[in-house]
Short mmCIF file of C-alpha atoms and ligand atoms in Angstrom, two decimals:
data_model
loop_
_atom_site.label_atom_id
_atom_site.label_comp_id
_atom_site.label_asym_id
_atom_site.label_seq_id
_atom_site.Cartn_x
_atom_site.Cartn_y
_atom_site.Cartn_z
CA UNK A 15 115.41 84.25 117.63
CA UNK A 16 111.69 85.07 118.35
CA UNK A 17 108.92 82.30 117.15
CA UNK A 18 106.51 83.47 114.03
CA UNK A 19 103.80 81.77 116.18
CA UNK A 20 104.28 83.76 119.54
CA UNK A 21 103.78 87.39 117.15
CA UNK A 22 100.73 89.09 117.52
CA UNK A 23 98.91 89.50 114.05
CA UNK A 24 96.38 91.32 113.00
CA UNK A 25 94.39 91.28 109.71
CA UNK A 26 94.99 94.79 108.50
CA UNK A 27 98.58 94.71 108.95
CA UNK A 28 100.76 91.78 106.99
CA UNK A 29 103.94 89.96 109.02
CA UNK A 30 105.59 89.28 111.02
CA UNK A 31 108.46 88.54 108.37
CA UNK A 32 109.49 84.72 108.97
CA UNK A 33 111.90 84.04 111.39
CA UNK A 34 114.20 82.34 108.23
CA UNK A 35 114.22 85.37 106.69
CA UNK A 36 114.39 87.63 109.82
CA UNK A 37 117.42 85.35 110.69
CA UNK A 38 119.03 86.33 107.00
CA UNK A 39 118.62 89.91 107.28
CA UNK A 40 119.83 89.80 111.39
CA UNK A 41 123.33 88.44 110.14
CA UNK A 42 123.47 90.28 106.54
CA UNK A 43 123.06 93.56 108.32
CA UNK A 44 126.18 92.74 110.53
CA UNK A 45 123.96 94.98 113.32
CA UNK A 46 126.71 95.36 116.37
CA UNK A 47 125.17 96.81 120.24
CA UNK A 48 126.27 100.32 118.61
CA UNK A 49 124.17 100.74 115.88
CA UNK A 50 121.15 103.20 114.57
CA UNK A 51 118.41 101.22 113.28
CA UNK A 52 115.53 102.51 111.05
CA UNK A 53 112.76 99.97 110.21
CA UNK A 54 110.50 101.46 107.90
CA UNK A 55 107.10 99.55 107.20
CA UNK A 56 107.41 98.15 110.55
CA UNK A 57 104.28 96.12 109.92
CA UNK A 58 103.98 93.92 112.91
CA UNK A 59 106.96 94.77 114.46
CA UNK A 60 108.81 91.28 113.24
CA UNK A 61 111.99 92.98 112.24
CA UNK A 62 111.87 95.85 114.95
CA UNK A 63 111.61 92.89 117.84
CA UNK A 64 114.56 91.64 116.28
CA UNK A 65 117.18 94.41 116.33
CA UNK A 66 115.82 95.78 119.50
CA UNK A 67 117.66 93.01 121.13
CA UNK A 68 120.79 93.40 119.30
CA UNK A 69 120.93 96.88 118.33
CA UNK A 70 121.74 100.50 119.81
CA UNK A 71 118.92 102.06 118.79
CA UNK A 72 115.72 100.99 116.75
CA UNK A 73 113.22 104.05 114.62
CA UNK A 74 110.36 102.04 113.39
CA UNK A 75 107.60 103.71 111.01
CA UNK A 76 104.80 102.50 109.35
CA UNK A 77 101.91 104.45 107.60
CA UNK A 78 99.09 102.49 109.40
CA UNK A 79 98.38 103.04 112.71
CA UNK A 80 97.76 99.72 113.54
CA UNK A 81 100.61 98.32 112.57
CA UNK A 82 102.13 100.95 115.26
CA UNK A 83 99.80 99.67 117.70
CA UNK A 84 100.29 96.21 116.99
CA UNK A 85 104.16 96.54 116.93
CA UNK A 86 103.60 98.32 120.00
CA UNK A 87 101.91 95.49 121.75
CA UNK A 88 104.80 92.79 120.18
CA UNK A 89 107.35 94.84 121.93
CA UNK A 90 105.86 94.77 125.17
CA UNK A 91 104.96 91.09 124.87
CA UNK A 92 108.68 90.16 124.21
CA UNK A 93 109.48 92.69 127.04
CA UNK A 94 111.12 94.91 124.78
CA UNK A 95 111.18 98.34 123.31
CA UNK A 96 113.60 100.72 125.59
CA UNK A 97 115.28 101.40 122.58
CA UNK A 98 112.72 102.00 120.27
CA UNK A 99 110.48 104.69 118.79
CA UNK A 100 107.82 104.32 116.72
CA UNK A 101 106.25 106.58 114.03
CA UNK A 102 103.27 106.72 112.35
CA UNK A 103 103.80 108.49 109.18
CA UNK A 104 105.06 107.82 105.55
CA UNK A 105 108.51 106.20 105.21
CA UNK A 106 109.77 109.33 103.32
CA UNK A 107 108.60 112.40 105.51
CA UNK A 108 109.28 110.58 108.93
CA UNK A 109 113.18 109.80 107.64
CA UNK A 110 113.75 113.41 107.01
CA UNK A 111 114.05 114.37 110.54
CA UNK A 112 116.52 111.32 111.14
CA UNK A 113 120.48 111.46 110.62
CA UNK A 114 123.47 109.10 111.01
CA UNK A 115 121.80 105.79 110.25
CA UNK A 116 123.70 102.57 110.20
CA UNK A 117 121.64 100.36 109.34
CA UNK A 118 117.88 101.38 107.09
CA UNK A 119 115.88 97.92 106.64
CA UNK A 120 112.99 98.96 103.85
CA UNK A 121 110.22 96.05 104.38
CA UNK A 122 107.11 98.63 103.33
CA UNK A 123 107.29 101.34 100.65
CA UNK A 124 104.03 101.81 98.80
CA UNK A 125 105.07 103.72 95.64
CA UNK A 126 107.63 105.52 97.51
CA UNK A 127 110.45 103.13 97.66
CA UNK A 128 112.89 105.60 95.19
CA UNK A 129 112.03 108.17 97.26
CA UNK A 130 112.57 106.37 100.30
CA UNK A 131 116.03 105.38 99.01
CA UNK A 132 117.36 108.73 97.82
CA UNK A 133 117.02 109.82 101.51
CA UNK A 134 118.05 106.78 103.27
CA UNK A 135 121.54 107.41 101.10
CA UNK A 136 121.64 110.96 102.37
CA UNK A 137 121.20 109.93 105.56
CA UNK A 138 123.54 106.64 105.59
CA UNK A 139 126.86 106.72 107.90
CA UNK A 140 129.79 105.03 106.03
CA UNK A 141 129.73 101.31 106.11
CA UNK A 142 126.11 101.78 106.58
CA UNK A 143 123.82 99.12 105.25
CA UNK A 144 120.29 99.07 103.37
CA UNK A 145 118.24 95.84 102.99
CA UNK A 146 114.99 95.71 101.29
CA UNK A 147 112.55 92.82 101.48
CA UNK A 148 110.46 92.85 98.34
CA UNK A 149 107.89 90.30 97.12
CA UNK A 150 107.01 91.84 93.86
CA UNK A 151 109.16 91.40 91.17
CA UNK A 152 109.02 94.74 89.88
CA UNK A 153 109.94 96.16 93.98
CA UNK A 154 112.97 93.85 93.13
CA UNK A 155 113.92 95.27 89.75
CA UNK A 156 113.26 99.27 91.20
CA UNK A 157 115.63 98.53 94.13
CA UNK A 158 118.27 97.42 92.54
CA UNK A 159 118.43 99.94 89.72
CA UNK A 160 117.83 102.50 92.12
CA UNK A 161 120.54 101.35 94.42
CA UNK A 162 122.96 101.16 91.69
CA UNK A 163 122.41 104.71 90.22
CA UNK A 164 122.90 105.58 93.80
CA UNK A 165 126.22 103.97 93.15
CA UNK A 166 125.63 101.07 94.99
CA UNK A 167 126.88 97.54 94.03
CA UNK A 168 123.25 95.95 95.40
CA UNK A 169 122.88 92.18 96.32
CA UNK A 170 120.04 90.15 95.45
CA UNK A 171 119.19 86.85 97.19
CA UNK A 172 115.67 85.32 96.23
CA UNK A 173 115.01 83.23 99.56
CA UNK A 174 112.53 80.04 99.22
CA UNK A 175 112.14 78.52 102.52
CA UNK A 176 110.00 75.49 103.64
CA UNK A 177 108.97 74.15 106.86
CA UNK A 178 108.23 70.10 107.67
CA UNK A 179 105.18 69.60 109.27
CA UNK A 180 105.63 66.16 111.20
CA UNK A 181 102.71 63.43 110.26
CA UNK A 182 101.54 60.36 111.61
CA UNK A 183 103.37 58.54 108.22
CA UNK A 184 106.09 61.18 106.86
CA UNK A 185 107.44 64.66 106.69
CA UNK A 186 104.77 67.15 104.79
CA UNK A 187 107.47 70.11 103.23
CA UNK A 188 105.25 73.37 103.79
CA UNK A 189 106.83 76.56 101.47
CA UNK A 190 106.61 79.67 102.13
CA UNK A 191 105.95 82.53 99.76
CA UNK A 192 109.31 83.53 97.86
CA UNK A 193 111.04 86.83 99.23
CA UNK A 194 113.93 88.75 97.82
CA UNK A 195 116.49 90.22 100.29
CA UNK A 196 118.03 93.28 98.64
CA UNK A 197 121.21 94.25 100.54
CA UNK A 198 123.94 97.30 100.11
CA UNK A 199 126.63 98.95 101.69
CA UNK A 200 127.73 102.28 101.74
CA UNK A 201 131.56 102.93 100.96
N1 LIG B 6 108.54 93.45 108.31
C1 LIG B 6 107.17 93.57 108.80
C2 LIG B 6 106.14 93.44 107.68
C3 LIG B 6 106.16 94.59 106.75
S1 LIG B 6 104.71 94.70 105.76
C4 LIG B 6 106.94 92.55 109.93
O1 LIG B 6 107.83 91.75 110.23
O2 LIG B 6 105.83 92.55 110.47
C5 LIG B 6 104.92 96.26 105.03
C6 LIG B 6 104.48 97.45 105.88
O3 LIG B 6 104.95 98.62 105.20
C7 LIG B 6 102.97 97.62 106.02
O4 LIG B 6 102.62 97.62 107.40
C8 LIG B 6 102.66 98.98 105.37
O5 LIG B 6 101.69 99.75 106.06
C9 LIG B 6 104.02 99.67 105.43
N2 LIG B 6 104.27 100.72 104.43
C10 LIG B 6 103.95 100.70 103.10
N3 LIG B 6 104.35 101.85 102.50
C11 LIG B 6 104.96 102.60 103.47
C12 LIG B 6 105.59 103.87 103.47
N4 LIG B 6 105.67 104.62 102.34
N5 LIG B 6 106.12 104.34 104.63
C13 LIG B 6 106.02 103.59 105.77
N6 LIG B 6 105.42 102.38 105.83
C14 LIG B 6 104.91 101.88 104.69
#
């Protein structure tokens, strides 16, 4: 796994997602060497870094331009990115030119996220999986409804992580901010 602290940031674009939850969504997507990957709200390129090393192929999109730049640079720093493209446009108009995906990971929607979903399912190979990362509770509530009148049966797993910082006279427990990990698969 990558280190959160060797990412790139940037103040206009959030991420990278933590490497605890970056580690969840590696081994609930069950990504194999083969695989189609689309990351859409790349953001800092957090998730993209991550399948690049384990997947076949990696589409990352994100409607700011700087967080396409600044995934850009992450990929080159980790001395990756053969297998990657990058887009700059919305989630929903950039996905319409891509087919067989295996594996859609949704970590940036804006208001678009049913959208996003109806094409991601037109788009989905068999056994393909979808995993959202939402914050907000009502992201949560919308991607699970929406997955199920998709005829989904969507999981939910609200993830709480916290680090120990080491002191001089204990262990300080550091949390992180809550994240839900919405995961499906396609029959
Ligand atoms: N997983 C990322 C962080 C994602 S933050 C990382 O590890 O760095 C969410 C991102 O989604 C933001 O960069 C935002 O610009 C993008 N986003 C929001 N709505 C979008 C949409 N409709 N299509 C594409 N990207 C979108």
């Amino acid at each position: 796994m990558l280190e959160d602290k060797d990412f790139i940031k940037s103040c206009d674009v959030p991420g990278p997602t933590k490497e605890a939850i970056r580690a969840i969504l590696l081994y609930k997507s069950e990504v194999t060497f083969t695989d189609k990957v689309v990351d859409c709200g790349c953001g800092t390129g957090g998730i993209t870094c991550e399948f690049s090393q384990r997947a076949g192929e990696v589409i990352s999109i994100d409607t700011n331009p700087e967080a396409i730049e600044v995934t850009s640079r992450n990929l080159k720093k980790f001395g990756l990115g053969d297998n990657v493209t990058l887009i700059s446009d919305d989630g929903a108009n950039a996905l319409k030119d891509i087919d067989d995906i295996d594996i859609a990971v949704v970590g940036g929607s804006g208001r678009q996220l049913e959208n996003i979903l109806d094409i991601v399912d037109s788009k989905l190979n068999s056994k393909g999986r979808i995993l959202i990362t939402a914050i907000l509770v009502d992201t949560k509530v919308e991607a699970v409804n929406k997955l199920k009148s998709l005829g989904y049966n969507p999981k939910l797993m609200e993830v709480n992580i916290s680090n120990g910082r080491i002191l001089d006279r204990g262990v300080l427990m550091i949390s992180e901010n809550p994240i839900a990990i919405i995961t499906a698969k396609k029959r």
